[in-house]
Amino acid sequence: RQVELLAPHISRSALTFSIALGVGLFVAVSFLRLILKLSYKWTMVVLYLLLTLLAIFADNFFLGIAFDAGGATTGPLTVPFILALGIGVAGVRKSETSEEDSFGFVGVSAIGPVAAVLVMGIVSRLSGNDPAASVVEGQVDAVYKFSQVFVETLLEVLQAIGPLALILIIFQLTILRQKRRQVIRMFEGLLYATIGLVLFLVGVNGAFMPVGSQIGALIGGSAQNWVLIPLGVFLGGVVVLAEPAVWVLTDQVKEVTGGAVKKSFILIFFSIGIALAVGLAMIRVIFRIHLAYFLIPGYLIALLLAFRSPPLFTTIAFDSGTVASGPMSSSFLLAFTLGASAASGGNPFTDAFGVVALIAMTPLISLQVLGLIYDRKKVIQKKGKEKRSTT
């Protein structure tokens, strides 16, 4: 929606289809990794090297959109479904690594949309088109009537849930054959999900997005635009707690680990990571720094930490990055950044798009650091027990 407002020449349906295809293909890759028993950390290294190659050849205009797409597409509908699939498959295998194998599916799946949009960028570059030439000047501050937003959102949610409902019906008729009570409960869940998503997204699209843009424009256009940095840090730390998928992930972590990994610790490190991400995004807006200067060292640190952090925390971290960048981040925080960029005279596509990418990146680092702390704490406790037993 935000890309369409700023660049009407980019087909919304083509972008949506490409992203959906990317998610589907990489969900399959995540299952293939589990079946072939491939190392998660090495899988991610190879996939991010692939993204790097695609980014080199893609049009720079699509870079921020691509990495934002990876975070924005894994929202409150996708995350619970993919997490549940992963936990189910890992549980059936019952291997020694089933605990860490339960996570990581969302992290792999999120690479698909990035790759898909980067391929669009390569096609655009080869065709000789200049996508920046038809960018609409100004900010994303369009205010719609709630009735208009409601109808559009309802159609979008039905379009998203419809295929899922169809797949569940096919599985019920062919494989599952659950009892009538379970089927009724399943469709009740789909109904609640539909109503909840419609109400949530109407509020997000009808209020949060225009308000975020206006606040960003007001501060970004002022002489004291440095205020964007501390305000961004504060908003990042708070808004992440409003992401529905964050709570789904923390509940799943608590369930799989039997409470060994505390929910409060994950939320604290989540907030620290997102606060840092939005602060960096505001620095980008003010000083107009290229997104690559943040993403390349950030992902290098994350991938290096993957070889030191406990495997469970690595898979949780790569899932958490995409979980944190849900509808609140991709609407309010992105609109806030776009408004600030436009008001300060910057180019929204090169200076503002990428905030969701940073939000998706920083939890990879912060939660793996939590894993190192957790691992160190276990070692100290073990040594303490051994010392007490000898005395």
mmCIF file of C-alpha atoms in Angstrom:
data_model
loop_
_atom_site.group_PDB
_atom_site.id
_atom_site.type_symbol
_atom_site.label_atom_id
_atom_site.label_comp_id
_atom_site.label_asym_id
_atom_site.label_seq_id
_atom_site.Cartn_x
_atom_site.Cartn_y
_atom_site.Cartn_z
ATOM 1 C CA ARG A 1 0.000 0.000 0.000
ATOM 2 C CA GLN A 2 2.776 2.470 0.915
ATOM 3 C CA VAL A 3 4.799 1.589 -2.199
ATOM 4 C CA GLU A 4 1.679 2.079 -4.336
ATOM 5 C CA LEU A 5 1.047 5.555 -2.886
ATOM 6 C CA LEU A 6 4.589 6.728 -3.642
ATOM 7 C CA ALA A 7 5.208 4.804 -6.876
ATOM 8 C CA PRO A 8 1.920 4.095 -8.703
ATOM 9 C CA HIS A 9 3.813 2.633 -11.679
ATOM 10 C CA ILE A 10 4.801 -0.426 -9.608
ATOM 11 C CA SER A 11 1.990 -2.944 -10.033
ATOM 12 C CA ARG A 12 0.546 -3.821 -6.626
ATOM 13 C CA SER A 13 -0.747 -7.183 -7.891
ATOM 14 C CA ALA A 14 2.633 -8.078 -9.446
ATOM 15 C CA LEU A 15 4.439 -7.122 -6.230
ATOM 16 C CA THR A 16 1.969 -9.104 -4.090
ATOM 17 C CA PHE A 17 2.178 -12.177 -6.341
ATOM 18 C CA SER A 18 5.992 -12.076 -6.393
ATOM 19 C CA ILE A 19 6.165 -11.813 -2.601
ATOM 20 C CA ALA A 20 3.629 -14.644 -2.145
ATOM 21 C CA LEU A 21 5.581 -16.855 -4.547
ATOM 22 C CA GLY A 22 8.796 -16.069 -2.670
ATOM 23 C CA VAL A 23 7.255 -17.004 0.690
ATOM 24 C CA GLY A 24 5.859 -20.258 -0.722
ATOM 25 C CA LEU A 25 9.145 -21.344 -2.299
ATOM 26 C CA PHE A 26 11.183 -20.621 0.811
ATOM 27 C CA VAL A 27 8.719 -22.347 3.146
ATOM 28 C CA ALA A 28 9.438 -25.390 0.970
ATOM 29 C CA VAL A 29 13.187 -24.710 1.347
ATOM 30 C CA SER A 30 12.819 -24.598 5.149
ATOM 31 C CA PHE A 31 11.134 -28.037 5.148
ATOM 32 C CA LEU A 32 13.730 -29.399 2.718
ATOM 33 C CA ARG A 33 16.486 -28.259 5.101
ATOM 34 C CA LEU A 34 14.859 -30.214 7.929
ATOM 35 C CA ILE A 35 14.357 -33.347 5.809
ATOM 36 C CA LEU A 36 17.963 -33.295 4.561
ATOM 37 C CA LYS A 37 19.206 -32.473 8.105
ATOM 38 C CA LEU A 38 21.196 -29.473 6.901
ATOM 39 C CA SER A 39 22.829 -27.113 9.398
ATOM 40 C CA TYR A 40 20.616 -24.083 10.018
ATOM 41 C CA LYS A 41 23.524 -21.655 10.344
ATOM 42 C CA TRP A 42 25.154 -22.797 7.084
ATOM 43 C CA THR A 43 21.796 -22.723 5.302
ATOM 44 C CA MET A 44 21.350 -19.087 6.332
ATOM 45 C CA VAL A 45 24.910 -18.216 5.262
ATOM 46 C CA VAL A 46 24.275 -19.635 1.770
ATOM 47 C CA LEU A 47 20.867 -17.944 1.451
ATOM 48 C CA TYR A 48 22.181 -14.538 2.541
ATOM 49 C CA LEU A 49 25.077 -14.870 0.091
ATOM 50 C CA LEU A 50 22.428 -15.464 -2.589
ATOM 51 C CA LEU A 51 20.604 -12.293 -1.495
ATOM 52 C CA THR A 52 23.880 -10.355 -1.639
ATOM 53 C CA LEU A 53 24.444 -11.438 -5.250
ATOM 54 C CA LEU A 54 20.881 -10.487 -6.209
ATOM 55 C CA ALA A 55 21.245 -7.098 -4.463
ATOM 56 C CA ILE A 56 24.426 -6.329 -6.434
ATOM 57 C CA PHE A 57 22.626 -6.720 -9.766
ATOM 58 C CA ALA A 58 19.240 -5.250 -8.747
ATOM 59 C CA ASP A 59 18.207 -1.634 -9.272
ATOM 60 C CA ASN A 60 19.109 0.392 -6.157
ATOM 61 C CA PHE A 61 15.525 1.730 -6.142
ATOM 62 C CA PHE A 62 14.214 -1.727 -5.114
ATOM 63 C CA LEU A 63 16.782 -2.436 -2.365
ATOM 64 C CA GLY A 64 14.881 -0.902 0.568
ATOM 65 C CA ILE A 65 11.525 -2.229 -0.671
ATOM 66 C CA ALA A 66 12.953 -5.753 -1.011
ATOM 67 C CA PHE A 67 14.406 -6.011 2.492
ATOM 68 C CA ASP A 68 11.311 -4.343 3.959
ATOM 69 C CA ALA A 69 9.143 -6.924 2.171
ATOM 70 C CA GLY A 70 10.984 -9.732 3.939
ATOM 71 C CA GLY A 71 9.956 -8.376 7.321
ATOM 72 C CA ALA A 72 6.515 -7.031 6.473
ATOM 73 C CA THR A 73 5.088 -10.218 4.915
ATOM 74 C CA THR A 74 5.510 -12.421 7.995
ATOM 75 C CA GLY A 75 2.671 -10.982 10.073
ATOM 76 C CA PRO A 76 -0.043 -12.181 12.470
ATOM 77 C CA LEU A 77 -1.469 -14.724 10.002
ATOM 78 C CA THR A 78 1.714 -16.162 8.478
ATOM 79 C CA VAL A 79 3.794 -16.481 11.654
ATOM 80 C CA PRO A 80 1.455 -18.668 13.781
ATOM 81 C CA PHE A 81 0.769 -20.971 10.819
ATOM 82 C CA ILE A 82 4.432 -21.455 9.832
ATOM 83 C CA LEU A 83 5.522 -21.762 13.488
ATOM 84 C CA ALA A 84 2.870 -24.433 14.094
ATOM 85 C CA LEU A 85 3.937 -26.311 10.939
ATOM 86 C CA GLY A 86 7.570 -26.240 12.051
ATOM 87 C CA ILE A 87 6.828 -27.415 15.591
ATOM 88 C CA GLY A 88 4.594 -30.182 14.217
ATOM 89 C CA VAL A 89 7.183 -31.499 11.752
ATOM 90 C CA ALA A 90 10.026 -31.286 14.295
ATOM 91 C CA GLY A 91 7.864 -33.079 16.867
ATOM 92 C CA VAL A 92 7.142 -35.975 14.482
ATOM 93 C CA ARG A 93 10.875 -36.452 13.750
ATOM 94 C CA LYS A 94 11.708 -36.682 17.496
ATOM 95 C CA SER A 95 15.442 -36.195 17.009
ATOM 96 C CA GLU A 96 18.004 -34.906 19.506
ATOM 97 C CA THR A 97 17.786 -31.476 17.867
ATOM 98 C CA SER A 98 13.963 -31.329 17.722
ATOM 99 C CA GLU A 99 13.871 -28.382 20.164
ATOM 100 C CA GLU A 100 15.923 -26.060 17.926
ATOM 101 C CA ASP A 101 14.420 -27.622 14.764
ATOM 102 C CA SER A 102 11.018 -26.347 15.936
ATOM 103 C CA PHE A 103 12.112 -22.795 15.088
ATOM 104 C CA GLY A 104 13.836 -21.168 12.133
ATOM 105 C CA PHE A 105 11.092 -21.767 9.558
ATOM 106 C CA VAL A 106 9.885 -18.165 9.615
ATOM 107 C CA GLY A 107 13.459 -16.880 9.291
ATOM 108 C CA VAL A 108 14.047 -18.933 6.125
ATOM 109 C CA SER A 109 10.605 -18.075 4.710
ATOM 110 C CA ALA A 110 11.268 -14.336 5.077
ATOM 111 C CA ILE A 111 14.183 -14.562 2.639
ATOM 112 C CA GLY A 112 11.756 -15.452 -0.164
ATOM 113 C CA PRO A 113 10.055 -12.031 -0.483
ATOM 114 C CA VAL A 114 13.438 -10.264 -0.438
ATOM 115 C CA ALA A 115 14.717 -12.468 -3.256
ATOM 116 C CA ALA A 116 11.480 -12.040 -5.238
ATOM 117 C CA VAL A 117 11.540 -8.221 -5.106
ATOM 118 C CA LEU A 118 15.269 -8.141 -5.889
ATOM 119 C CA VAL A 119 14.543 -10.236 -8.998
ATOM 120 C CA MET A 120 11.953 -7.586 -9.945
ATOM 121 C CA GLY A 121 14.723 -5.016 -9.462
ATOM 122 C CA ILE A 122 17.046 -6.958 -11.769
ATOM 123 C CA VAL A 123 14.329 -7.191 -14.447
ATOM 124 C CA SER A 124 13.700 -3.440 -14.109
ATOM 125 C CA ARG A 125 17.416 -2.712 -14.487
ATOM 126 C CA LEU A 126 17.784 -4.957 -17.556
ATOM 127 C CA SER A 127 14.724 -3.382 -19.198
ATOM 128 C CA GLY A 128 16.319 0.067 -18.884
ATOM 129 C CA ASN A 129 13.372 1.588 -16.990
ATOM 130 C CA ASP A 130 13.998 4.343 -14.445
ATOM 131 C CA PRO A 131 11.549 3.599 -11.586
ATOM 132 C CA ALA A 132 12.585 6.751 -9.708
ATOM 133 C CA ALA A 133 11.333 8.949 -12.570
ATOM 134 C CA SER A 134 7.661 8.429 -11.738
ATOM 135 C CA VAL A 135 7.815 8.666 -7.950
ATOM 136 C CA VAL A 136 5.058 10.794 -6.458
ATOM 137 C CA GLU A 137 6.455 13.707 -4.473
ATOM 138 C CA GLY A 138 5.306 14.241 -0.923
ATOM 139 C CA GLN A 139 4.522 11.990 1.976
ATOM 140 C CA VAL A 140 2.233 9.086 2.716
ATOM 141 C CA ASP A 141 -0.405 11.004 4.623
ATOM 142 C CA ALA A 142 -3.528 9.986 2.753
ATOM 143 C CA VAL A 143 -6.463 9.851 5.165
ATOM 144 C CA TYR A 144 -9.301 7.567 4.137
ATOM 145 C CA LYS A 145 -12.808 7.197 5.516
ATOM 146 C CA PHE A 146 -13.013 4.207 7.821
ATOM 147 C CA SER A 147 -15.828 2.769 5.685
ATOM 148 C CA GLN A 148 -13.531 2.779 2.644
ATOM 149 C CA VAL A 149 -10.651 1.266 4.632
ATOM 150 C CA PHE A 150 -12.977 -1.375 6.101
ATOM 151 C CA VAL A 151 -14.158 -2.627 2.700
ATOM 152 C CA GLU A 152 -10.614 -2.734 1.270
ATOM 153 C CA THR A 153 -9.226 -4.450 4.373
ATOM 154 C CA LEU A 154 -12.052 -7.012 4.489
ATOM 155 C CA LEU A 155 -11.380 -8.004 0.875
ATOM 156 C CA GLU A 156 -7.630 -8.248 1.537
ATOM 157 C CA VAL A 157 -8.111 -10.404 4.656
ATOM 158 C CA LEU A 158 -10.563 -12.716 2.855
ATOM 159 C CA GLN A 159 -8.093 -12.982 -0.008
ATOM 160 C CA ALA A 160 -5.388 -13.979 2.494
ATOM 161 C CA ILE A 161 -7.442 -16.400 4.623
ATOM 162 C CA GLY A 162 -9.435 -17.916 1.717
ATOM 163 C CA PRO A 163 -6.610 -20.104 0.326
ATOM 164 C CA LEU A 164 -5.673 -21.218 3.851
ATOM 165 C CA ALA A 165 -9.279 -22.247 4.558
ATOM 166 C CA LEU A 166 -9.401 -24.128 1.239
ATOM 167 C CA ILE A 167 -6.193 -26.030 2.068
ATOM 168 C CA LEU A 168 -7.579 -26.973 5.495
ATOM 169 C CA ILE A 169 -10.809 -28.243 3.903
ATOM 170 C CA ILE A 170 -8.852 -30.370 1.397
ATOM 171 C CA PHE A 171 -6.695 -31.834 4.188
ATOM 172 C CA GLN A 172 -9.775 -32.512 6.304
ATOM 173 C CA LEU A 173 -11.469 -34.417 3.467
ATOM 174 C CA THR A 174 -8.371 -36.402 2.466
ATOM 175 C CA ILE A 175 -5.928 -36.850 5.375
ATOM 176 C CA LEU A 176 -6.986 -35.342 8.713
ATOM 177 C CA ARG A 177 -10.611 -36.519 8.979
ATOM 178 C CA GLN A 178 -10.986 -34.835 12.367
ATOM 179 C CA LYS A 179 -14.104 -35.176 14.466
ATOM 180 C CA ARG A 180 -16.981 -32.767 13.904
ATOM 181 C CA ARG A 181 -16.239 -30.884 17.136
ATOM 182 C CA GLN A 182 -12.617 -30.264 16.092
ATOM 183 C CA VAL A 183 -13.689 -29.093 12.616
ATOM 184 C CA ILE A 184 -16.170 -26.619 14.136
ATOM 185 C CA ARG A 185 -13.451 -25.350 16.469
ATOM 186 C CA MET A 186 -11.055 -24.932 13.523
ATOM 187 C CA PHE A 187 -13.535 -22.824 11.560
ATOM 188 C CA GLU A 188 -14.399 -20.819 14.680
ATOM 189 C CA GLY A 189 -10.695 -19.994 14.897
ATOM 190 C CA LEU A 190 -10.647 -18.882 11.253
ATOM 191 C CA LEU A 191 -13.695 -16.681 11.894
ATOM 192 C CA TYR A 192 -12.091 -15.074 14.961
ATOM 193 C CA ALA A 193 -8.858 -14.565 13.001
ATOM 194 C CA THR A 194 -10.774 -12.885 10.163
ATOM 195 C CA ILE A 195 -12.705 -10.533 12.459
ATOM 196 C CA GLY A 196 -9.615 -9.730 14.537
ATOM 197 C CA LEU A 197 -7.397 -9.050 11.528
ATOM 198 C CA VAL A 198 -10.008 -6.837 9.865
ATOM 199 C CA LEU A 199 -10.507 -4.710 12.993
ATOM 200 C CA PHE A 200 -6.760 -4.542 13.684
ATOM 201 C CA LEU A 201 -5.783 -3.628 10.112
ATOM 202 C CA VAL A 202 -8.595 -1.069 9.766
ATOM 203 C CA GLY A 203 -7.154 0.726 12.788
ATOM 204 C CA VAL A 204 -3.609 0.396 11.473
ATOM 205 C CA ASN A 205 -4.357 1.557 7.905
ATOM 206 C CA GLY A 206 -6.995 4.134 8.796
ATOM 207 C CA ALA A 207 -5.286 5.793 11.756
ATOM 208 C CA PHE A 208 -1.742 4.674 12.553
ATOM 209 C CA MET A 209 -0.339 5.083 9.043
ATOM 210 C CA PRO A 210 -1.492 8.692 8.390
ATOM 211 C CA VAL A 211 -0.773 9.761 11.987
ATOM 212 C CA GLY A 212 2.719 8.256 11.839
ATOM 213 C CA SER A 213 3.417 10.066 8.564
ATOM 214 C CA GLN A 214 2.199 13.414 9.922
ATOM 215 C CA ILE A 215 4.269 13.147 13.127
ATOM 216 C CA GLY A 216 7.353 12.210 11.102
ATOM 217 C CA ALA A 217 6.796 15.116 8.689
ATOM 218 C CA LEU A 218 6.265 17.598 11.529
ATOM 219 C CA ILE A 219 9.534 16.714 13.274
ATOM 220 C CA GLY A 220 11.532 15.926 10.123
ATOM 221 C CA GLY A 221 10.739 19.326 8.622
ATOM 222 C CA SER A 222 11.729 21.256 11.753
ATOM 223 C CA ALA A 223 15.126 22.740 12.617
ATOM 224 C CA GLN A 224 15.426 20.285 15.526
ATOM 225 C CA ASN A 225 15.087 17.161 13.385
ATOM 226 C CA TRP A 226 17.713 15.436 15.584
ATOM 227 C CA VAL A 227 14.759 14.726 17.908
ATOM 228 C CA LEU A 228 13.850 11.977 15.414
ATOM 229 C CA ILE A 229 16.675 9.804 16.790
ATOM 230 C CA PRO A 230 15.649 9.596 20.501
ATOM 231 C CA LEU A 231 11.966 9.543 19.516
ATOM 232 C CA GLY A 232 12.667 6.687 17.092
ATOM 233 C CA VAL A 233 14.467 4.744 19.832
ATOM 234 C CA PHE A 234 11.487 5.205 22.173
ATOM 235 C CA LEU A 235 8.876 4.299 19.536
ATOM 236 C CA GLY A 236 10.859 1.243 18.444
ATOM 237 C CA GLY A 237 11.078 -0.096 21.978
ATOM 238 C CA VAL A 238 7.353 0.389 22.596
ATOM 239 C CA VAL A 239 5.722 -0.445 19.246
ATOM 240 C CA VAL A 240 7.271 -3.937 19.109
ATOM 241 C CA LEU A 241 5.168 -4.907 22.138
ATOM 242 C CA ALA A 242 2.038 -4.156 20.084
ATOM 243 C CA GLU A 243 2.990 -6.717 17.415
ATOM 244 C CA PRO A 244 0.607 -9.706 17.739
ATOM 245 C CA ALA A 245 3.137 -12.162 16.264
ATOM 246 C CA VAL A 246 5.722 -11.256 18.944
ATOM 247 C CA TRP A 247 3.458 -12.660 21.640
ATOM 248 C CA VAL A 248 2.769 -15.767 19.539
ATOM 249 C CA LEU A 249 6.511 -16.446 19.211
ATOM 250 C CA THR A 250 7.280 -15.886 22.907
ATOM 251 C CA ASP A 251 4.433 -18.238 23.877
ATOM 252 C CA GLN A 252 5.733 -20.899 21.476
ATOM 253 C CA VAL A 253 9.277 -20.521 22.880
ATOM 254 C CA LYS A 254 7.980 -20.909 26.424
ATOM 255 C CA GLU A 255 5.977 -24.004 25.435
ATOM 256 C CA VAL A 256 8.794 -25.741 23.514
ATOM 257 C CA THR A 257 11.500 -25.026 26.127
ATOM 258 C CA GLY A 258 9.248 -25.832 29.079
ATOM 259 C CA GLY A 259 9.752 -22.342 30.522
ATOM 260 C CA ALA A 260 13.570 -22.604 30.513
ATOM 261 C CA VAL A 261 13.763 -19.472 28.346
ATOM 262 C CA LYS A 262 11.827 -16.758 30.156
ATOM 263 C CA LYS A 263 9.298 -14.737 28.171
ATOM 264 C CA SER A 264 10.296 -11.478 29.895
ATOM 265 C CA PHE A 265 13.956 -11.819 28.833
ATOM 266 C CA ILE A 266 12.988 -12.354 25.192
ATOM 267 C CA LEU A 267 10.695 -9.296 25.245
ATOM 268 C CA ILE A 268 13.393 -7.106 26.847
ATOM 269 C CA PHE A 269 16.013 -8.077 24.253
ATOM 270 C CA PHE A 270 13.390 -7.726 21.521
ATOM 271 C CA SER A 271 12.678 -4.145 22.609
ATOM 272 C CA ILE A 272 16.380 -3.260 22.846
ATOM 273 C CA GLY A 273 16.991 -4.551 19.317
ATOM 274 C CA ILE A 274 14.017 -2.752 17.754
ATOM 275 C CA ALA A 275 14.783 0.500 19.600
ATOM 276 C CA LEU A 276 18.308 0.420 18.167
ATOM 277 C CA ALA A 277 16.944 -0.359 14.681
ATOM 278 C CA VAL A 278 14.553 2.598 14.555
ATOM 279 C CA GLY A 279 17.243 4.890 15.976
ATOM 280 C CA LEU A 280 19.575 3.815 13.138
ATOM 281 C CA ALA A 281 16.756 4.357 10.625
ATOM 282 C CA MET A 282 16.360 7.953 11.835
ATOM 283 C CA ILE A 283 20.122 8.495 11.456
ATOM 284 C CA ARG A 284 19.743 7.252 7.865
ATOM 285 C CA VAL A 285 16.945 9.767 7.220
ATOM 286 C CA ILE A 286 18.850 12.744 8.652
ATOM 287 C CA PHE A 287 22.268 11.981 7.136
ATOM 288 C CA ARG A 288 21.025 10.064 4.045
ATOM 289 C CA ILE A 289 23.254 7.039 4.526
ATOM 290 C CA HIS A 290 22.906 4.100 2.135
ATOM 291 C CA LEU A 291 21.067 1.086 3.572
ATOM 292 C CA ALA A 292 23.904 -1.290 2.642
ATOM 293 C CA TYR A 293 26.221 0.373 5.204
ATOM 294 C CA PHE A 294 23.900 -0.927 7.934
ATOM 295 C CA LEU A 295 22.734 -4.249 6.493
ATOM 296 C CA ILE A 296 26.115 -5.699 5.471
ATOM 297 C CA PRO A 297 27.900 -5.331 8.863
ATOM 298 C CA GLY A 298 24.665 -6.139 10.727
ATOM 299 C CA TYR A 299 24.074 -9.447 8.965
ATOM 300 C CA LEU A 300 27.777 -10.314 9.142
ATOM 301 C CA ILE A 301 27.640 -9.918 12.935
ATOM 302 C CA ALA A 302 24.400 -11.954 13.086
ATOM 303 C CA LEU A 303 25.844 -14.795 10.983
ATOM 304 C CA LEU A 304 29.097 -14.846 12.987
ATOM 305 C CA LEU A 305 27.102 -14.985 16.234
ATOM 306 C CA ALA A 306 25.215 -17.978 14.803
ATOM 307 C CA PHE A 307 28.431 -20.016 15.131
ATOM 308 C CA ARG A 308 28.830 -19.113 18.838
ATOM 309 C CA SER A 309 25.277 -18.800 20.137
ATOM 310 C CA PRO A 310 23.325 -21.929 21.235
ATOM 311 C CA PRO A 311 21.470 -23.432 18.202
ATOM 312 C CA LEU A 312 18.057 -22.924 19.840
ATOM 313 C CA PHE A 313 18.682 -19.187 20.273
ATOM 314 C CA THR A 314 19.975 -18.892 16.700
ATOM 315 C CA THR A 315 16.779 -20.337 15.224
ATOM 316 C CA ILE A 316 14.623 -18.253 17.588
ATOM 317 C CA ALA A 317 16.611 -15.121 16.661
ATOM 318 C CA PHE A 318 16.140 -15.557 12.905
ATOM 319 C CA ASP A 319 12.419 -16.135 13.468
ATOM 320 C CA SER A 320 12.186 -13.144 15.807
ATOM 321 C CA GLY A 321 13.602 -10.709 13.265
ATOM 322 C CA THR A 322 10.740 -11.298 10.872
ATOM 323 C CA VAL A 323 8.188 -11.548 13.677
ATOM 324 C CA ALA A 324 9.141 -8.118 15.070
ATOM 325 C CA SER A 325 8.614 -6.420 11.712
ATOM 326 C CA GLY A 326 4.850 -6.982 11.534
ATOM 327 C CA PRO A 327 1.880 -4.718 10.690
ATOM 328 C CA MET A 328 2.660 -2.079 13.333
ATOM 329 C CA SER A 329 6.235 -1.676 12.110
ATOM 330 C CA SER A 330 5.328 -1.764 8.420
ATOM 331 C CA SER A 331 2.545 0.787 8.877
ATOM 332 C CA PHE A 332 3.216 3.212 11.734
ATOM 333 C CA LEU A 333 7.032 3.151 11.888
ATOM 334 C CA LEU A 334 7.488 3.008 8.112
ATOM 335 C CA ALA A 335 4.970 5.831 7.616
ATOM 336 C CA PHE A 336 6.727 7.821 10.354
ATOM 337 C CA THR A 337 10.058 7.364 8.550
ATOM 338 C CA LEU A 338 8.588 8.158 5.114
ATOM 339 C CA GLY A 339 7.011 11.347 6.464
ATOM 340 C CA ALA A 340 10.276 12.443 8.079
ATOM 341 C CA SER A 341 12.250 11.715 4.901
ATOM 342 C CA ALA A 342 9.854 13.600 2.615
ATOM 343 C CA ALA A 343 9.686 16.629 4.942
ATOM 344 C CA SER A 344 13.480 16.844 5.200
ATOM 345 C CA GLY A 345 13.827 16.836 1.406
ATOM 346 C CA GLY A 346 15.138 13.287 1.074
ATOM 347 C CA ASN A 347 14.221 10.470 -1.297
ATOM 348 C CA PRO A 348 11.810 8.113 0.512
ATOM 349 C CA PHE A 349 12.866 5.100 -1.564
ATOM 350 C CA THR A 350 16.582 5.411 -0.813
ATOM 351 C CA ASP A 351 16.429 7.090 2.624
ATOM 352 C CA ALA A 352 13.247 5.787 4.302
ATOM 353 C CA PHE A 353 12.468 2.344 2.919
ATOM 354 C CA GLY A 354 14.681 -0.039 4.836
ATOM 355 C CA VAL A 355 13.421 0.748 8.342
ATOM 356 C CA VAL A 356 11.528 -2.571 8.417
ATOM 357 C CA ALA A 357 14.704 -4.301 7.193
ATOM 358 C CA LEU A 358 16.649 -2.833 10.131
ATOM 359 C CA ILE A 359 13.869 -3.887 12.514
ATOM 360 C CA ALA A 360 14.131 -7.422 11.116
ATOM 361 C CA MET A 361 17.933 -7.423 11.458
ATOM 362 C CA THR A 362 18.650 -6.183 14.992
ATOM 363 C CA PRO A 363 16.801 -8.951 16.921
ATOM 364 C CA LEU A 364 19.091 -11.454 15.170
ATOM 365 C CA ILE A 365 21.945 -9.855 17.088
ATOM 366 C CA SER A 366 20.223 -9.016 20.383
ATOM 367 C CA LEU A 367 18.611 -12.447 20.896
ATOM 368 C CA GLN A 368 21.788 -14.321 19.990
ATOM 369 C CA VAL A 369 23.615 -12.154 22.544
ATOM 370 C CA LEU A 370 20.915 -13.270 25.007
ATOM 371 C CA GLY A 371 21.774 -16.850 23.994
ATOM 372 C CA LEU A 372 25.454 -16.287 24.794
ATOM 373 C CA ILE A 373 24.505 -14.816 28.193
ATOM 374 C CA TYR A 374 22.145 -17.740 28.841
ATOM 375 C CA ASP A 375 24.840 -20.264 27.858
ATOM 376 C CA ARG A 376 27.424 -18.533 30.054
ATOM 377 C CA LYS A 377 24.996 -18.532 32.981
ATOM 378 C CA LYS A 378 24.435 -22.287 32.578
ATOM 379 C CA VAL A 379 28.206 -22.912 32.595
ATOM 380 C CA ILE A 380 28.627 -20.846 35.800
ATOM 381 C CA GLN A 381 25.716 -22.697 37.471
ATOM 382 C CA LYS A 382 27.178 -26.070 36.439
ATOM 383 C CA LYS A 383 30.603 -25.160 37.853
ATOM 384 C CA GLY A 384 28.928 -23.977 41.069
ATOM 385 C CA LYS A 385 27.100 -27.302 41.473
ATOM 386 C CA GLU A 386 30.293 -29.276 40.800
ATOM 387 C CA LYS A 387 32.176 -27.175 43.370
ATOM 388 C CA ARG A 388 29.459 -27.717 46.008
ATOM 389 C CA SER A 389 29.365 -31.472 45.323
ATOM 390 C CA THR A 390 33.155 -31.793 45.804
ATOM 391 C CA THR A 391 33.025 -29.926 49.119
#
